[in-house]
Tab-separated table of C-alpha atoms in Angstrom:
chain	number	residue	atom	x	y	z
G	136	MET	CA	-75.795	-16.017	33.904
G	137	PHE	CA	-72.963	-14.096	32.293
G	138	TYR	CA	-69.560	-15.897	32.739
G	139	PHE	CA	-66.010	-15.324	31.631
G	140	SER	CA	-62.507	-16.352	32.237
G	141	TRP	CA	-59.324	-14.574	32.085
G	142	ASP	CA	-57.135	-15.300	28.992
G	143	VAL	CA	-54.053	-14.964	31.122
G	144	ASP	CA	-53.209	-14.585	34.783
G	145	LEU	CA	-50.076	-12.599	34.940
G	146	ASN	CA	-48.623	-10.557	37.797
G	147	PHE	CA	-49.595	-7.239	36.400
G	148	VAL	CA	-50.530	-4.202	38.656
G	149	PRO	CA	-53.254	-3.218	39.056
G	150	SER	CA	-54.995	-6.728	39.522
G	151	ILE	CA	-58.432	-6.451	38.417
G	152	ARG	CA	-61.041	-9.153	39.254
G	153	GLU	CA	-64.741	-9.878	39.075
G	154	THR	CA	-66.049	-9.993	42.600
G	155	TRP	CA	-69.840	-10.048	42.135
G	156	ILE	CA	-72.478	-10.848	39.510
G	157	TRP	CA	-76.256	-10.150	39.476
G	158	ASN	CA	-78.787	-11.576	36.873
G	159	LEU	CA	-80.957	-8.537	35.878
G	160	GLU	CA	-83.986	-10.654	34.735
G	161	GLY	CA	-83.874	-13.108	37.714
G	162	LYS	CA	-83.204	-10.551	40.416
G	163	PHE	CA	-80.540	-12.709	42.060
G	164	GLY	CA	-76.814	-12.757	42.231
G	165	THR	CA	-73.734	-13.989	44.128
G	166	ASN	CA	-72.948	-12.875	47.643
G	167	PRO	CA	-71.561	-9.346	48.003
G	168	PRO	CA	-67.715	-9.542	48.415
G	169	LYS	CA	-66.423	-9.687	51.885
G	170	LEU	CA	-63.804	-7.031	51.276
G	171	GLY	CA	-64.500	-3.783	49.595
G	172	GLU	CA	-67.606	-2.099	48.256
G	173	ASP	CA	-71.093	-3.885	48.738
G	174	PRO	CA	-72.923	-3.406	45.351
G	175	ILE	CA	-76.400	-3.922	46.975
G	176	LYS	CA	-75.767	-0.915	49.044
G	177	SER	CA	-74.075	1.289	46.454
G	178	ILE	CA	-76.194	0.858	43.415
G	179	ASN	CA	-79.530	2.457	43.411
G	180	GLY	CA	-81.052	0.150	40.873
G	181	TYR	CA	-81.450	-0.791	37.242
G	182	LEU	CA	-83.741	-0.963	34.259
G	183	TYR	CA	-84.654	-4.246	32.583
G	184	ASN	CA	-87.277	-4.436	29.988
G	185	LYS	CA	-88.211	-0.838	30.781
G	186	GLN	CA	-88.944	-1.773	34.490
G	187	PHE	CA	-87.139	-0.340	37.320
G	188	TYR	CA	-85.612	-2.621	39.942
G	189	SER	CA	-84.535	-1.070	43.238
G	190	PHE	CA	-81.782	-2.583	45.242
G	191	LYS	CA	-82.984	-0.426	48.199
G	192	THR	CA	-86.255	-2.252	48.515
G	193	SER	CA	-85.443	-5.395	46.568
G	194	SER	CA	-88.555	-4.812	44.433
G	195	ARG	CA	-89.951	-3.237	41.212
G	196	PRO	CA	-92.375	-0.354	42.016
G	197	GLU	CA	-95.573	-0.104	40.070
G	198	ILE	CA	-95.139	2.646	37.384
G	199	ASP	CA	-97.815	3.934	35.288
G	200	PRO	CA	-96.826	3.627	31.516
G	201	LYS	CA	-97.420	7.256	30.776
G	202	TYR	CA	-94.224	8.018	32.686
G	203	LEU	CA	-90.526	7.641	31.972
G	204	ILE	CA	-88.093	6.982	34.679
G	205	ASP	CA	-84.638	8.530	35.612
G	206	PHE	CA	-82.696	7.704	38.602
G	207	PRO	CA	-79.081	8.457	39.965
G	208	LEU	CA	-77.039	5.145	39.565
G	209	LEU	CA	-75.273	5.642	42.846
G	210	GLY	CA	-77.720	7.893	44.538
G	211	ASN	CA	-81.296	7.551	46.134
G	212	GLY	CA	-84.823	7.636	44.969
G	213	TYR	CA	-86.112	8.025	41.322
G	214	LEU	CA	-87.845	10.490	39.156
G	215	LEU	CA	-90.930	9.840	37.028
G	216	TYR	CA	-91.660	12.233	34.201
G	217	GLU	CA	-94.326	12.434	31.562
G	218	LYS	CA	-93.470	11.397	28.005
G	219	ILE	CA	-95.559	14.406	26.787
G	220	GLY	CA	-96.271	16.945	29.450
G	221	ASP	CA	-94.667	19.020	32.133
G	222	GLU	CA	-95.117	16.770	35.376
G	223	VAL	CA	-92.002	15.491	37.226
G	224	ASN	CA	-92.362	13.481	40.312
G	225	PHE	CA	-89.638	12.474	42.899
G	226	PHE	CA	-90.008	9.183	44.819
G	227	SER	CA	-87.867	8.137	47.714
G	228	ASP	CA	-86.292	4.690	47.862
G	229	SER	CA	-89.463	3.383	49.539
G	230	SER	CA	-91.596	4.757	46.599
G	231	GLU	CA	-92.942	7.556	48.761
G	232	LEU	CA	-93.812	10.659	46.751
G	233	PHE	CA	-91.763	13.560	48.048
G	234	TRP	CA	-92.541	16.196	45.554
G	235	LYS	CA	-94.286	16.910	42.224
G	236	LYS	CA	-93.583	19.916	40.098
G	237	PRO	CA	-94.520	21.357	36.648
G	238	ILE	CA	-91.161	20.944	34.934
G	239	ASN	CA	-91.244	20.787	31.087
G	240	SER	CA	-87.942	19.214	30.437
G	241	TYR	CA	-86.341	15.831	30.723
G	242	PRO	CA	-84.140	15.024	33.886
G	243	ARG	CA	-80.733	13.291	33.703
G	244	SER	CA	-79.420	12.408	37.149
G	245	GLY	CA	-76.029	10.951	36.338
G	246	TYR	CA	-74.321	9.044	39.027
G	247	TYR	CA	-75.211	11.133	42.143
G	248	ALA	CA	-77.809	13.728	41.203
G	249	SER	CA	-75.501	16.516	41.878
G	250	PRO	CA	-76.641	18.492	39.875
G	251	VAL	CA	-79.643	16.956	37.953
G	252	LEU	CA	-79.631	18.185	34.378
G	253	TYR	CA	-83.063	19.006	32.990
G	254	LEU	CA	-83.017	19.000	29.187
G	255	SER	CA	-85.334	21.356	27.328
G	256	GLY	CA	-87.439	19.840	24.453
G	257	ASP	CA	-85.540	21.774	21.776
G	258	ASN	CA	-82.201	20.858	23.351
G	259	ASN	CA	-81.011	24.576	23.445
G	260	THR	CA	-81.386	24.810	27.176
G	261	VAL	CA	-80.220	22.790	30.217
G	262	PHE	CA	-81.737	23.728	33.632
G	263	LEU	CA	-79.718	22.978	36.742
G	264	LEU	CA	-81.632	21.523	39.800
G	265	ASP	CA	-80.892	19.643	42.979
G	266	GLU	CA	-82.714	16.558	44.260
G	267	SER	CA	-85.604	18.611	45.615
G	268	GLY	CA	-86.352	20.144	42.241
G	269	ASN	CA	-84.941	23.583	43.189
G	270	ARG	CA	-82.742	25.573	40.840
G	271	ILE	CA	-79.183	25.824	41.919
G	272	GLY	CA	-75.731	27.395	40.948
G	273	LYS	CA	-75.648	28.655	37.351
G	274	GLN	CA	-79.423	27.789	37.194
G	275	GLU	CA	-79.397	27.296	33.389
G	276	LEU	CA	-77.140	26.728	30.500
G	277	ASN	CA	-77.813	27.977	26.915
G	278	GLY	CA	-76.388	27.044	23.626
G	279	ARG	CA	-76.943	25.893	20.046
G	280	PHE	CA	-78.278	22.404	20.332
G	281	LEU	CA	-76.979	19.944	23.077
G	282	THR	CA	-74.753	17.211	21.762
G	283	ASP	CA	-73.107	15.730	24.815
G	284	TYR	CA	-72.769	15.766	28.645
G	285	ARG	CA	-70.655	13.946	31.184
G	286	PHE	CA	-70.770	13.439	34.786
G	287	ASP	CA	-67.736	13.428	36.919
G	288	THR	CA	-67.185	9.842	38.413
G	289	LYS	CA	-66.303	11.288	41.766
G	290	ASN	CA	-69.255	13.399	42.249
G	291	LYS	CA	-67.600	16.556	41.386
G	292	GLY	CA	-70.081	17.956	38.893
G	293	CYS	CA	-70.361	17.534	35.131
G	294	VAL	CA	-69.506	19.172	31.693
G	295	VAL	CA	-72.028	20.142	29.199
G	296	LEU	CA	-71.362	20.669	25.347
G	297	PHE	CA	-73.611	22.201	22.612
G	298	SER	CA	-73.014	21.743	18.992
G	299	GLY	CA	-72.310	25.583	18.532
G	300	GLY	CA	-69.343	25.240	20.852
G	301	GLU	CA	-70.741	26.421	24.190
G	302	ILE	CA	-69.161	24.468	26.952
G	303	TYR	CA	-69.888	24.548	30.621
G	304	ARG	CA	-67.785	22.947	33.471
G	305	LEU	CA	-69.718	22.836	36.663
G	306	ASP	CA	-69.058	21.542	40.167
G	307	GLU	CA	-71.433	19.430	42.237
G	308	LYS	CA	-73.390	22.539	43.314
G	309	ALA	CA	-73.891	23.568	39.668
G	310	ASN	CA	-71.512	26.584	40.033
G	311	LEU	CA	-69.721	27.451	37.078
G	312	LYS	CA	-65.862	26.514	36.933
G	313	TYR	CA	-65.495	27.605	33.458
G	314	GLY	CA	-67.832	28.249	30.423
G	315	PHE	CA	-67.240	29.891	27.100
G	316	ASP	CA	-67.707	29.462	23.255
G	317	LEU	CA	-65.240	27.197	21.673
G	318	SER	CA	-66.261	28.076	18.216
G	319	LYS	CA	-64.636	31.452	18.192
G	320	GLU	CA	-62.026	31.462	15.422
G	321	LYS	CA	-63.291	28.208	14.239
G	322	GLU	CA	-65.641	28.799	11.314
G	323	ASN	CA	-67.890	26.095	10.124
G	324	SER	CA	-67.139	24.025	13.291
G	325	PHE	CA	-69.488	21.416	14.992
G	326	PHE	CA	-68.856	20.151	18.542
G	327	LYS	CA	-69.861	16.547	19.125
G	328	SER	CA	-68.303	14.714	22.042
G	329	LEU	CA	-66.723	14.964	25.605
G	330	SER	CA	-64.940	13.155	28.234
G	331	ILE	CA	-63.620	14.012	31.672
G	332	SER	CA	-60.546	12.621	33.256
G	333	PRO	CA	-61.184	10.557	36.576
G	334	ASP	CA	-59.527	13.279	38.676
G	335	GLY	CA	-61.663	15.889	37.072
G	336	ARG	CA	-58.638	18.093	35.790
G	337	PHE	CA	-58.904	17.333	32.084
G	338	VAL	CA	-61.836	17.701	29.606
G	339	SER	CA	-61.470	16.383	26.047
G	340	VAL	CA	-63.640	17.685	23.263
G	341	HIS	CA	-64.266	16.109	19.953
G	342	PHE	CA	-65.274	18.529	17.078
G	343	SER	CA	-65.119	19.170	13.232
G	344	VAL	CA	-64.341	21.976	11.160
G	345	ASN	CA	-65.710	21.468	7.734
G	346	ASP	CA	-64.920	17.715	6.973
G	347	LYS	CA	-61.944	17.461	9.366
G	348	ASP	CA	-62.258	16.121	12.968
G	349	TRP	CA	-60.151	17.509	15.850
G	350	ILE	CA	-59.532	17.001	19.484
G	351	LEU	CA	-59.179	19.767	22.188
G	352	ILE	CA	-58.014	18.932	25.700
G	353	LEU	CA	-58.810	21.620	28.279
G	354	ASP	CA	-57.254	21.855	31.811
G	355	GLU	CA	-59.081	22.691	34.951
G	356	LYS	CA	-59.202	26.452	34.136
G	357	GLY	CA	-60.623	25.688	30.570
G	358	GLU	CA	-57.372	26.535	28.987
G	359	VAL	CA	-56.150	24.499	25.802
G	360	VAL	CA	-53.245	22.181	26.515
G	361	GLU	CA	-53.532	20.125	23.362
G	362	GLU	CA	-55.219	20.586	20.014
G	363	PHE	CA	-54.618	17.870	17.336
G	364	PRO	CA	-56.423	16.487	14.157
G	365	LEU	CA	-57.816	13.037	13.803
G	366	ALA	CA	-56.922	10.932	10.678
G	367	LYS	CA	-60.510	10.232	9.879
G	368	PHE	CA	-63.788	12.185	9.829
G	369	TYR	CA	-66.668	10.913	11.841
G	370	PRO	CA	-70.102	12.564	11.349
G	371	HIS	CA	-71.302	11.386	14.684
G	372	GLN	CA	-70.525	11.307	18.366
G	373	LEU	CA	-67.428	9.461	19.544
G	374	TYR	CA	-66.862	7.818	22.980
G	375	LEU	CA	-63.645	8.972	24.546
G	376	ALA	CA	-61.614	8.269	27.780
G	377	THR	CA	-59.142	10.825	29.125
G	378	SER	CA	-56.437	9.747	31.691
G	379	ASN	CA	-55.248	11.779	34.556
G	380	ASP	CA	-52.181	12.525	32.496
G	381	GLY	CA	-54.183	14.077	29.726
G	382	ASN	CA	-53.736	11.140	27.381
G	383	LEU	CA	-56.761	10.100	25.188
G	384	PHE	CA	-58.305	6.795	24.290
G	385	LEU	CA	-60.549	7.150	21.093
G	386	GLN	CA	-63.329	4.593	20.732
G	387	THR	CA	-64.512	4.490	17.071
G	388	PRO	CA	-66.780	2.056	15.175
G	389	ASP	CA	-63.669	0.723	13.488
G	390	SER	CA	-60.757	1.078	15.850
G	391	LEU	CA	-59.454	1.917	19.294
G	392	GLN	CA	-56.821	4.591	19.301
G	393	PHE	CA	-54.495	5.863	21.924
G	394	TYR	CA	-52.933	9.422	21.748
G	395	GLU	CA	-50.147	10.865	24.024
G	396	ASP	CA	-49.085	14.538	23.747
G	397	GLY	CA	-51.330	14.851	20.728
G	398	LYS	CA	-49.775	12.142	18.796
G	399	LEU	CA	-51.220	8.856	17.694
G	400	VAL	CA	-49.295	6.177	19.526
G	401	TRP	CA	-51.132	3.136	18.364
G	402	GLU	CA	-54.431	2.089	16.606
G	403	LYS	CA	-56.081	-1.276	16.995
G	404	ILE	CA	-58.327	-2.156	14.056
G	405	LYS	CA	-61.514	-3.847	14.940
G	406	THR	CA	-62.567	-7.030	12.944
G	407	LYS	CA	-66.143	-6.055	12.702
G	408	GLN	CA	-67.590	-2.527	12.280
G	409	VAL	CA	-70.329	-1.984	14.802
G	410	GLY	CA	-72.764	0.940	15.591
G	411	VAL	CA	-71.977	4.400	16.831
G	412	TYR	CA	-72.081	3.553	20.612
G	413	GLN	CA	-68.836	2.146	21.927
G	414	SER	CA	-68.010	1.136	25.537
G	415	ILE	CA	-65.067	2.798	27.249
G	416	PHE	CA	-64.305	3.820	30.833
G	417	ALA	CA	-61.366	5.312	32.621
G	418	SER	CA	-60.358	5.081	36.188
G	419	ASP	CA	-57.334	6.593	37.986
G	420	GLN	CA	-55.297	3.409	37.319
G	421	PHE	CA	-56.661	1.890	34.168
G	422	VAL	CA	-58.800	2.274	31.103
G	423	VAL	CA	-61.222	-0.626	29.899
G	424	ALA	CA	-62.701	-0.652	26.422
G	425	ALA	CA	-64.872	-3.297	24.624
G	426	VAL	CA	-63.094	-4.319	21.344
G	427	ASP	CA	-64.758	-6.898	19.165
G	428	SER	CA	-65.568	-9.680	21.610
G	429	GLU	CA	-63.013	-8.691	24.217
G	430	LEU	CA	-62.639	-6.350	27.155
G	431	GLN	CA	-59.297	-4.858	27.020
G	432	PHE	CA	-57.610	-3.218	30.007
G	433	TYR	CA	-54.785	-0.569	29.646
G	434	THR	CA	-52.734	1.503	31.845
G	435	PRO	CA	-53.219	5.200	31.434
G	436	LYS	CA	-49.964	5.147	29.424
G	437	GLY	CA	-51.628	2.878	26.881
G	438	ASN	CA	-49.927	-0.278	27.924
G	439	LEU	CA	-52.019	-3.424	27.782
G	440	ILE	CA	-52.718	-5.072	31.188
G	441	ARG	CA	-54.782	-7.929	30.026
G	442	LYS	CA	-57.886	-9.110	27.896
G	443	LYS	CA	-60.922	-11.093	28.627
G	444	ARG	CA	-63.431	-12.614	26.217
G	445	ILE	CA	-67.099	-11.639	26.322
G	446	SER	CA	-69.854	-13.200	24.374
G	447	PRO	CA	-71.141	-11.071	21.465
G	448	SER	CA	-74.665	-11.772	22.736
G	449	GLU	CA	-73.770	-9.705	25.850
G	450	LEU	CA	-72.839	-6.558	23.807
G	451	PRO	CA	-73.098	-3.684	23.929
G	452	VAL	CA	-72.054	-3.130	27.533
G	453	ARG	CA	-71.882	-0.063	29.582
G	454	PHE	CA	-69.442	0.802	32.449
G	455	PHE	CA	-70.063	3.155	35.478
G	456	PRO	CA	-68.055	3.855	38.574
G	457	GLY	CA	-68.424	2.505	42.133
G	458	LYS	CA	-68.563	4.728	45.252
G	459	THR	CA	-64.883	3.885	46.036
G	460	ASP	CA	-61.888	4.309	43.609
G	461	SER	CA	-61.121	0.556	43.467
G	462	VAL	CA	-64.478	-0.400	41.997
G	463	PHE	CA	-66.288	-0.122	38.854
G	464	TYR	CA	-69.349	-1.969	37.319
G	465	MET	CA	-70.306	-3.375	33.951
G	466	GLU	CA	-73.831	-3.694	32.706
G	467	THR	CA	-74.476	-6.322	29.934
G	468	LYS	CA	-77.711	-7.344	28.350
G	469	THR	CA	-78.385	-9.845	31.150
G	470	ASP	CA	-76.115	-9.126	34.105
G	471	LEU	CA	-74.481	-6.495	36.427
G	472	VAL	CA	-70.868	-7.289	37.214
G	473	GLN	CA	-68.562	-5.623	39.804
G	474	PHE	CA	-64.936	-5.459	39.304
G	475	GLN	CA	-62.463	-4.525	42.028
G	476	MET	CA	-58.779	-3.823	41.940
G	477	LEU	CA	-57.277	-6.150	44.381
């Protein structure tokens, strides 16, 4: 089972501690914490070796290999959809079939399935549906090849980005908060990456013009509050975290960078270059990033809170929110770990 110890134990605020661990393969873990969120009741389930384990039923439902599965991490039930075909099925927590519909696209439920994004095969259209498989709100989004989408961690919708610059900010009912083409007055541009601040106010956009990378930070109305260049060009998606102050943490294969008011404040060079995927997560009170063989915790102002070691064999990891603001989760190759701010 995954194990770690803090490098230091100093009186920093917030105090972030591991409060629960679950072994993915063995399907067992420590007792839920006495105080705070119960992970068994909050997390829907997880995938291990392409098999879905449901915390709701403490079991792995039998799934025909012709189907792929999608499920809201903090919601209920799961979707089965055909690898090749147009059949989508929604099952309850108890594996009871609630509905079956001919939908020729791929579902992405995010954290709460509000809304569920259905991605077209050509990646030029995103259909917006609810848990019952009915179109809601804006109903569909169109653009020039989907490159990124991010769900609001507090169940307040999502943001969708196409490479051509079409961006859509939606609420939890898929109603449009703002939507427009970012590529206007930006010839030869390509839009790649997104992030949403924990309070949902700011959206950061990573894009390139010719061979130069840029960052846009938009406010809740979609108006630009910052626009600044990056020192290096990255021909791929980057992983970003945006604070409630509009500050930016940028995870690249070679470094972790922090920007405030559009200016690079610091950069931490990684000892080893790894793949494109990088782990980073922002809450109201901190940002956590995987750097080399460490988890590094920062305040939203970019000040280091603490570090902890993690075995390279557990990487890459992913983070996702809890249902309460004081909780988040980390999934490694072998374990689920709950962290709480105490």
